[in-house]
Amino acid sequence: GSVGSGHRVPLGPSQSRFQVDLVAEGAGRAAAAADQPQKPAGQGAAAAKGSEEAKGRFRVNFVDPSAGDESPAEHGGGLEGGGVNFQNGGDTVLSEGSLHSGGGGHHHYYYDTHTNTYYLRTFGHNTMDAVPRIDHYRHTAAELGEKLIRPSLAELHDELDKVRDCGHLHSSTWCFRALMVPVLRVAPLPSSSHDGYANGEDGTPPGEADATYAADSKGIVKFGWIKGVLVRCLLNIWGVMLFIRLSWIVGQAGIALSVLVIAMATVVTTITGLSTSAIATNGFVRGGGAYYLISRSLGPEFGGAIGLIFAFANAVAVAMYVVGFAETVVELLQENGALMLDQMNDIRIIGAITVLVLLGISVAGMEWEAKAQIVLLVILLFAVGDFIIGTFIPLDSKKVKGFFGYKAEIFTENFGPDFRADETFFSVFAIFFPAATGILAGANISGDLADPQSAIPKGTLLAILITTIVYMGIAVSVGACVVRDATGNINSTIITELTNCTTAACKLNFDFSSCQKTKCHYGLLNNFQVMSMVSGFAPLISAGIFSATLSSALASLVSAPKIFQALCKDNIYPGLLMFAKGYGKNNEPLRGYILTFLIALGFILIAELNVIAPIISNFFLASYALINFSVFHASLAKSPGWRPAFKYYNMWVSLIGAILCCIVMFVINWWAALLTYVIVLGLYIYVTYKKPDVNWGSSTQALTYLSALQHTVRLAGVEDHVKNFRPQCLVMTGAPNSRPALVHLVHAFTKNVGLMICVHFLKGPRRQAMKELSTDLARYQRWLIKNKMKAFYAPVHAEDLRDGGQYLMQAAGLGRMRPNTLVVGFKKDWKQADMRDVETYINLFHDAFDIQYGVVVIRLKEGLDISHLQGQVLRKTFTNYLFLNLLDSKGPRAPLNLADQRLLDASSQFQKKQGKNTIDVWWLFDDGGLTLLIPYLLTTKKKWKDCKIRVFIGGKINRIDHDRRAMATLLSKFRIDFSDIMVLGDINTKPKKENIAAFEEMVEPFRLHEDDKEQDIADKMKDDEPWRITDNELELYKTKSYRQIRLNELLKEHSSTANVIVMSLPVARKGAVSSALYMAWLEALSKDLPPVLLVRGNHQSVLTFYS
């Protein structure tokens, strides 16, 4: 437990003592603290200040009773006083030293009284390392508690002298003089970090967090699983169908097939229920129901498409249910002859009034809405009970209407189907299926549930079970009690025994045979109000119908705005942001309510529900299908983050569920299904195109990663083949935005063809470089993506350029996705630069050839590096091949001088369309074909497609035609289009005198002149400055030097107007040609020309004419 920089003095209690007080009780404690003996100066003030801190935090005081006014340094770099915020579980904190003090008994420990289990309770609180706790894993300062930040690795691990400067730490950490102890810091609420989300994690947009969570938790209403999920789902699933259509379905399909219809619908909803449960238990669920579940698991594209559709479907469903209610009311009015205008307009009037009342209830708040739901459920249950009791009391008056009580004959007769009026099994299924939807009613208000993770699975699955049992029970009992056709006429009673009795009614002494000829008004097939006829007290059934329609309308009216609000908050559709605002304690989406009300009202006024109903059912089914697919997708992606607490799901069952949903969509209504698909696809494409800046860790990302991984591994097992050769470039760009011309030109021939890695070497102190490395990585990769570059950014810290180059050439890439070509910018300032840098630069080429890389040197006469024009003072990194002019960016921006203006224009020249011009290929030496492949790849790109390739080769004057034909044959076998082939017979002619003189003048400063010096002086100088050119070497390579000068003359003569010149790069023998001479060759060869690419492959074939 020794602390201190140099001193090895254990800190006994005399040196440092910690005392923790709960600041909530601060005021009283602060007063008590003031009485402590010999408090260091400033301590009292700190105590008083601390008591004003937010409640629930802890303050740590370093109390040093024995120190008095001595300087703390005498005690081995002792600790300084000062109030400190310490977020800790209320436990006492001691330094390690003071735990094991042997010092005498006169020290008082300021423990809290309840810490007799001190050793057990304070594990992890006497060290800087934090123990695991939930607060470290929160997103924002959520309502569940504050987000804490654990000490960073740097704070635990960095050397002491590095951290002596404490300025960069958060204010709530403190520093010892020699040692920094970072404390669990309290994270501030997210202010405007660059994208609104803390670290790429999910969260509400900045500023929203405060509004969402700072609400006073006492006023917020949260529901349990019964009130929040079960009641809602029951009410939403039991719709009008139960009372009005179920008996008709039994009449058409018979008991057996009706039970099958119900079972099929249940299978679809149960699978969806299981999938919903799985997603809902995989992490904390916020508001937004189906939209939230789908978007967080499949990503914003699917989520955004479904969210909009689902919210709209819920809004229109309000209209559908309200019209159902209004129809029933109008029928009652008609029976009593109390119509206001005519049937259609009455429905509109009553509908409009109803939806206004419902709006009032929902705007009054969730609490009211929940109370209304429970009242409605009670009425509904009474209505169901009323019917069941009614089945046991067959009155004679009802027999003429076809109701006889439970009779085996009726059951047998109704067991099989009797489809009439063009109905089929599937059409009946289509009519019933909407009655099974509504299972997401609970999940849709996920934000208002106390514990969505347990409530959603429990409530939803139980609701599906109860409703299915009730549906089946009613189907069977109706089928066993009521015949299909009845006249309702008392004269149908049979007095005499009929001999040829076949129907059940006949066996029960009623003759309804007339119904075969004329249409009757009673019986399962003819009367929709069978249930109220059977029931003990008919008005209760009407009340049940009212309750079923109104409760479903109310649930939808609440769901739609909540989903819409969640969708708008995520800002996927930027135009809809105004609907994200919430009001009041519960963050109620009032604007969404108004919008939903208007949509519903509009559809009520149309009042044609038979058109709307199938579209709505399909919208709901589309969201069910996607929820099922989400579970399948997440399981398939094997993301480590997919671990639902709900275990009873299976990825294949979910997939079957998704497919079933899609099939059911077509069964219900094929055109509505197609319309739904088109709308979902349209929205999906829109959101994909817009690319919202959100990152929710969706399973789409996980699957992308998984497939990339699997394909990369599979690829690694395949040998390379010349037909599949791709230039995979390691590009020495430095910061990519500082050499845009280099990046764009290389991208032009690697895009969608090969790998491109932009390399950035960071030099300097390692610790600083490591910091920059991580920030640069994110920043420049984002820059590449934003500029539509299909490339990777790889920063590396190295002592010098050569080391960095060696590291990356050996280690960059994975498996077959490895670079095979090194691309560098030409070192334009080599004559003024430190020659050691030039030596390093040239050695990079030698290293590349050693590792079997091809090399490409790119030269623009204006230069490549524009970092000094971007108003950034670049740190001195090692990628300064090009002349870096570090301007002071703080000063006023002067107008650019001519050279800079040209440089800026040149830097963007490859971003424009290249026009009808030529790419001149000087293929002088056979390097395996890379010199020819790069220009060919350029011409395949849109910006370059109008450029023609001209090929220049060396040849003998007397065989020019022969050489041209041979090259033309070769190019046509390679299937590379060219516009012209030039054979140059005069390459070896001696260059002009003035050009030779200029070359000699250029190399003069770099010569050794060993003939004019003593032997030992010359040798020592050659050892110290290995880049110098010896007289012997200059003489030996004279012809090669002249060739470079001559080639430059020819290039100026033939290719001065080309868009790009691609030229064979001369190779210098390692150890024989000095760096200065090689650099002079490159300079002489490429000066004063259009953009030049000096290319040298690794002498293995990259082109083939075999198939």
Tab-separated table of C-alpha atoms in Angstrom, residues 323-550:
chain	number	residue	atom	x	y	z
A	323	VAL	CA	-67.823	3.068	-37.915
A	324	GLY	CA	-68.533	-0.437	-36.602
A	325	PHE	CA	-69.936	1.170	-33.456
A	326	ALA	CA	-71.917	3.749	-35.406
A	327	GLU	CA	-73.456	1.061	-37.622
A	328	THR	CA	-74.775	-0.786	-34.579
A	329	VAL	CA	-76.201	2.421	-33.113
A	330	VAL	CA	-77.849	3.302	-36.431
A	331	GLU	CA	-79.398	-0.187	-36.642
A	332	LEU	CA	-80.902	0.321	-33.189
A	333	LEU	CA	-82.203	3.745	-34.238
A	334	GLN	CA	-83.696	2.210	-37.362
A	335	GLU	CA	-85.486	-0.491	-35.387
A	336	ASN	CA	-87.034	2.233	-33.276
A	337	GLY	CA	-87.650	4.510	-36.245
A	338	ALA	CA	-85.491	7.310	-34.894
A	339	LEU	CA	-83.157	8.045	-37.812
A	340	MET	CA	-81.870	11.615	-38.028
A	341	LEU	CA	-81.193	11.988	-41.780
A	342	ASP	CA	-80.518	8.794	-43.689
A	343	GLN	CA	-78.462	5.733	-42.770
A	344	MET	CA	-75.169	6.885	-44.330
A	345	ASN	CA	-75.170	10.385	-42.876
A	346	ASP	CA	-76.242	9.118	-39.454
A	347	ILE	CA	-73.185	6.877	-39.397
A	348	ARG	CA	-71.032	9.910	-40.201
A	349	ILE	CA	-72.595	12.101	-37.516
A	350	ILE	CA	-72.457	9.468	-34.783
A	351	GLY	CA	-68.926	8.469	-35.845
A	352	ALA	CA	-67.657	12.035	-35.674
A	353	ILE	CA	-69.160	12.605	-32.212
A	354	THR	CA	-67.765	9.273	-30.943
A	355	VAL	CA	-64.246	9.902	-32.140
A	356	LEU	CA	-64.289	13.349	-30.505
A	357	VAL	CA	-65.277	11.809	-27.169
A	358	LEU	CA	-62.538	9.173	-27.512
A	359	LEU	CA	-60.002	11.875	-28.307
A	360	GLY	CA	-61.040	13.662	-25.122
A	361	ILE	CA	-60.509	10.500	-23.067
A	362	SER	CA	-57.049	9.826	-24.486
A	363	VAL	CA	-55.869	13.428	-24.225
A	364	ALA	CA	-56.992	13.438	-20.604
A	365	GLY	CA	-54.105	11.045	-20.074
A	366	MET	CA	-53.203	7.396	-19.967
A	367	GLU	CA	-54.647	6.963	-16.479
A	368	TRP	CA	-58.158	7.868	-17.672
A	369	GLU	CA	-57.771	5.793	-20.747
A	370	ALA	CA	-56.774	2.761	-18.672
A	371	LYS	CA	-59.812	3.224	-16.386
A	372	ALA	CA	-62.099	3.414	-19.402
A	373	GLN	CA	-60.548	0.204	-20.754
A	374	ILE	CA	-61.261	-1.708	-17.555
A	375	VAL	CA	-64.913	-0.589	-17.519
A	376	LEU	CA	-65.250	-1.678	-21.139
A	377	LEU	CA	-63.654	-5.053	-20.402
A	378	VAL	CA	-66.098	-5.706	-17.589
A	379	ILE	CA	-69.044	-4.963	-19.911
A	380	LEU	CA	-67.568	-7.245	-22.557
A	381	LEU	CA	-67.097	-10.123	-20.123
A	382	PHE	CA	-70.710	-9.685	-18.915
A	383	ALA	CA	-71.895	-9.854	-22.527
A	384	VAL	CA	-69.992	-13.110	-23.134
A	385	GLY	CA	-71.379	-14.536	-19.891
A	386	ASP	CA	-74.873	-13.404	-20.914
A	387	PHE	CA	-74.586	-15.369	-24.170
A	388	ILE	CA	-73.300	-18.530	-22.465
A	389	ILE	CA	-76.130	-18.475	-19.925
A	390	GLY	CA	-78.583	-17.883	-22.768
A	391	THR	CA	-77.521	-21.079	-24.565
A	392	PHE	CA	-78.879	-23.136	-21.659
A	393	ILE	CA	-82.320	-21.489	-21.692
A	394	PRO	CA	-84.016	-22.405	-24.976
A	395	LEU	CA	-87.361	-20.507	-25.000
A	396	ASP	CA	-90.096	-21.729	-27.327
A	397	SER	CA	-90.433	-18.259	-28.814
A	398	LYS	CA	-86.834	-18.561	-30.050
A	399	LYS	CA	-87.262	-21.992	-31.635
A	400	VAL	CA	-88.890	-20.556	-34.765
A	401	LYS	CA	-85.810	-18.385	-35.153
A	402	GLY	CA	-83.668	-21.524	-35.187
A	403	PHE	CA	-82.406	-21.700	-31.581
A	404	PHE	CA	-83.128	-25.023	-29.850
A	405	GLY	CA	-80.512	-25.296	-27.091
A	406	TYR	CA	-77.751	-27.939	-27.169
A	407	LYS	CA	-78.887	-30.751	-29.489
A	408	ALA	CA	-76.740	-33.551	-30.912
A	409	GLU	CA	-78.662	-33.418	-34.194
A	410	ILE	CA	-77.855	-29.744	-34.714
A	411	PHE	CA	-74.199	-30.339	-33.775
A	412	THR	CA	-73.936	-33.174	-36.305
A	413	GLU	CA	-75.605	-31.176	-39.045
A	414	ASN	CA	-73.462	-28.071	-38.444
A	415	PHE	CA	-70.230	-30.022	-38.105
A	416	GLY	CA	-69.381	-29.932	-41.824
A	417	PRO	CA	-69.179	-26.881	-44.092
A	418	ASP	CA	-72.000	-25.435	-46.177
A	419	PHE	CA	-70.443	-22.627	-48.219
A	420	ARG	CA	-72.931	-20.398	-50.015
A	421	ALA	CA	-72.826	-17.260	-52.129
A	422	ASP	CA	-69.324	-17.825	-53.549
A	423	GLU	CA	-67.703	-18.073	-50.110
A	424	THR	CA	-64.714	-20.402	-49.696
A	425	PHE	CA	-62.618	-21.540	-46.778
A	426	PHE	CA	-60.057	-18.810	-47.465
A	427	SER	CA	-62.593	-16.032	-47.906
A	428	VAL	CA	-64.086	-16.971	-44.537
A	429	PHE	CA	-60.572	-17.052	-43.047
A	430	ALA	CA	-59.924	-13.591	-44.497
A	431	ILE	CA	-63.046	-12.250	-42.818
A	432	PHE	CA	-62.159	-13.803	-39.472
A	433	PHE	CA	-58.417	-13.025	-39.360
A	434	PRO	CA	-58.667	-9.314	-38.411
A	435	ALA	CA	-60.429	-10.508	-35.242
A	436	ALA	CA	-57.201	-12.193	-34.163
A	437	THR	CA	-55.031	-9.115	-34.668
A	438	GLY	CA	-54.525	-6.668	-31.859
A	439	ILE	CA	-51.867	-8.703	-30.077
A	440	LEU	CA	-49.511	-5.720	-30.151
A	441	ALA	CA	-51.883	-3.456	-28.205
A	442	GLY	CA	-49.785	-3.937	-25.070
A	443	ALA	CA	-46.419	-3.698	-26.799
A	444	ASN	CA	-47.468	-0.462	-28.521
A	445	ILE	CA	-47.488	1.425	-25.255
A	446	SER	CA	-44.203	-0.163	-24.144
A	447	GLY	CA	-43.041	3.240	-22.915
A	448	ASP	CA	-45.875	3.378	-20.359
A	449	LEU	CA	-45.222	-0.047	-18.827
A	450	ALA	CA	-43.462	-0.361	-15.507
A	451	ASP	CA	-41.516	-3.443	-16.618
A	452	PRO	CA	-42.006	-4.063	-20.339
A	453	GLN	CA	-39.660	-7.046	-20.295
A	454	SER	CA	-41.866	-9.200	-18.133
A	455	ALA	CA	-45.204	-7.551	-18.925
A	456	ILE	CA	-45.181	-7.946	-22.715
A	457	PRO	CA	-44.562	-11.727	-22.880
A	458	LYS	CA	-46.872	-12.537	-19.966
A	459	GLY	CA	-49.754	-10.281	-20.986
A	460	THR	CA	-49.631	-10.916	-24.741
A	461	LEU	CA	-49.411	-14.714	-24.610
A	462	LEU	CA	-52.061	-15.022	-21.910
A	463	ALA	CA	-54.390	-12.748	-23.908
A	464	ILE	CA	-53.918	-14.921	-27.015
A	465	LEU	CA	-54.738	-18.031	-24.983
A	466	ILE	CA	-57.879	-16.583	-23.351
A	467	THR	CA	-59.275	-15.076	-26.552
A	468	THR	CA	-58.665	-18.284	-28.534
A	469	ILE	CA	-60.479	-20.384	-25.921
A	470	VAL	CA	-63.415	-17.971	-25.915
A	471	TYR	CA	-63.605	-17.823	-29.737
A	472	MET	CA	-63.549	-21.602	-30.026
A	473	GLY	CA	-65.995	-22.088	-27.166
A	474	ILE	CA	-68.512	-19.683	-28.679
A	475	ALA	CA	-68.073	-21.203	-32.159
A	476	VAL	CA	-68.803	-24.701	-30.836
A	477	SER	CA	-71.736	-23.668	-28.645
A	478	VAL	CA	-73.365	-21.579	-31.386
A	479	GLY	CA	-72.908	-24.477	-33.793
A	480	ALA	CA	-74.525	-26.899	-31.368
A	481	CYS	CA	-77.575	-24.722	-30.599
A	482	VAL	CA	-78.674	-22.879	-33.735
A	483	VAL	CA	-79.625	-24.245	-37.146
A	484	ARG	CA	-78.367	-22.656	-40.354
A	485	ASP	CA	-81.769	-21.518	-41.706
A	486	ALA	CA	-84.959	-20.583	-39.909
A	487	THR	CA	-88.057	-18.747	-41.093
A	488	GLY	CA	-88.957	-17.099	-37.837
A	489	ASN	CA	-92.545	-17.966	-38.741
A	490	ILE	CA	-94.672	-19.769	-36.087
A	491	ASN	CA	-96.507	-21.619	-38.888
A	492	SER	CA	-93.375	-23.657	-39.589
A	493	THR	CA	-94.097	-25.885	-36.588
A	494	ILE	CA	-94.750	-29.464	-37.667
A	495	ILE	CA	-97.905	-31.043	-36.282
A	496	THR	CA	-97.838	-34.373	-38.095
A	497	GLU	CA	-94.846	-36.701	-38.247
A	498	LEU	CA	-92.942	-36.331	-41.509
A	499	THR	CA	-91.508	-39.570	-42.844
A	500	ASN	CA	-88.512	-38.340	-44.798
A	501	CYS	CA	-86.888	-36.109	-42.144
A	502	THR	CA	-83.302	-35.239	-42.966
A	503	THR	CA	-82.597	-31.849	-41.365
A	504	ALA	CA	-82.061	-31.338	-37.662
A	505	ALA	CA	-84.904	-28.787	-37.528
A	506	CYS	CA	-87.247	-31.361	-38.982
A	507	LYS	CA	-86.265	-33.896	-36.311
A	508	LEU	CA	-87.032	-31.210	-33.750
A	509	ASN	CA	-90.513	-30.736	-35.308
A	510	PHE	CA	-89.853	-27.625	-37.389
A	511	ASP	CA	-90.049	-27.396	-41.135
A	512	PHE	CA	-87.716	-24.710	-42.495
A	513	SER	CA	-87.537	-26.214	-45.978
A	514	SER	CA	-89.068	-23.089	-47.535
A	515	CYS	CA	-85.695	-21.365	-46.912
A	516	GLN	CA	-84.209	-23.407	-49.746
A	517	LYS	CA	-86.411	-21.466	-52.180
A	518	THR	CA	-86.875	-18.034	-50.631
A	519	LYS	CA	-84.394	-16.105	-48.463
A	520	CYS	CA	-85.097	-16.422	-44.752
A	521	HIS	CA	-84.077	-13.855	-42.155
A	522	TYR	CA	-83.057	-16.152	-39.315
A	523	GLY	CA	-80.514	-18.881	-38.606
A	524	LEU	CA	-76.725	-18.818	-38.544
A	525	LEU	CA	-76.334	-17.887	-42.194
A	526	ASN	CA	-78.956	-15.187	-42.424
A	527	ASN	CA	-78.938	-13.316	-39.162
A	528	PHE	CA	-75.871	-11.459	-37.924
A	529	GLN	CA	-77.538	-10.835	-34.570
A	530	VAL	CA	-77.730	-14.533	-33.596
A	531	MET	CA	-75.845	-13.926	-30.386
A	532	SER	CA	-78.243	-11.316	-29.079
A	533	MET	CA	-81.150	-13.640	-29.992
A	534	VAL	CA	-79.599	-16.536	-28.044
A	535	SER	CA	-78.520	-14.443	-25.052
A	536	GLY	CA	-80.503	-14.219	-21.827
A	537	PHE	CA	-80.706	-10.422	-21.999
A	538	ALA	CA	-80.317	-8.982	-25.498
A	539	PRO	CA	-79.371	-5.352	-24.627
A	540	LEU	CA	-76.256	-6.654	-22.869
A	541	ILE	CA	-75.002	-8.007	-26.187
A	542	SER	CA	-75.511	-4.589	-27.774
A	543	ALA	CA	-73.546	-3.143	-24.856
A	544	GLY	CA	-70.858	-5.768	-25.540
A	545	ILE	CA	-70.685	-4.706	-29.192
A	546	PHE	CA	-70.354	-1.059	-28.132
A	547	SER	CA	-67.671	-1.975	-25.630
A	548	ALA	CA	-65.696	-4.125	-28.092
A	549	THR	CA	-65.687	-1.470	-30.811
A	550	LEU	CA	-64.997	1.490	-28.547
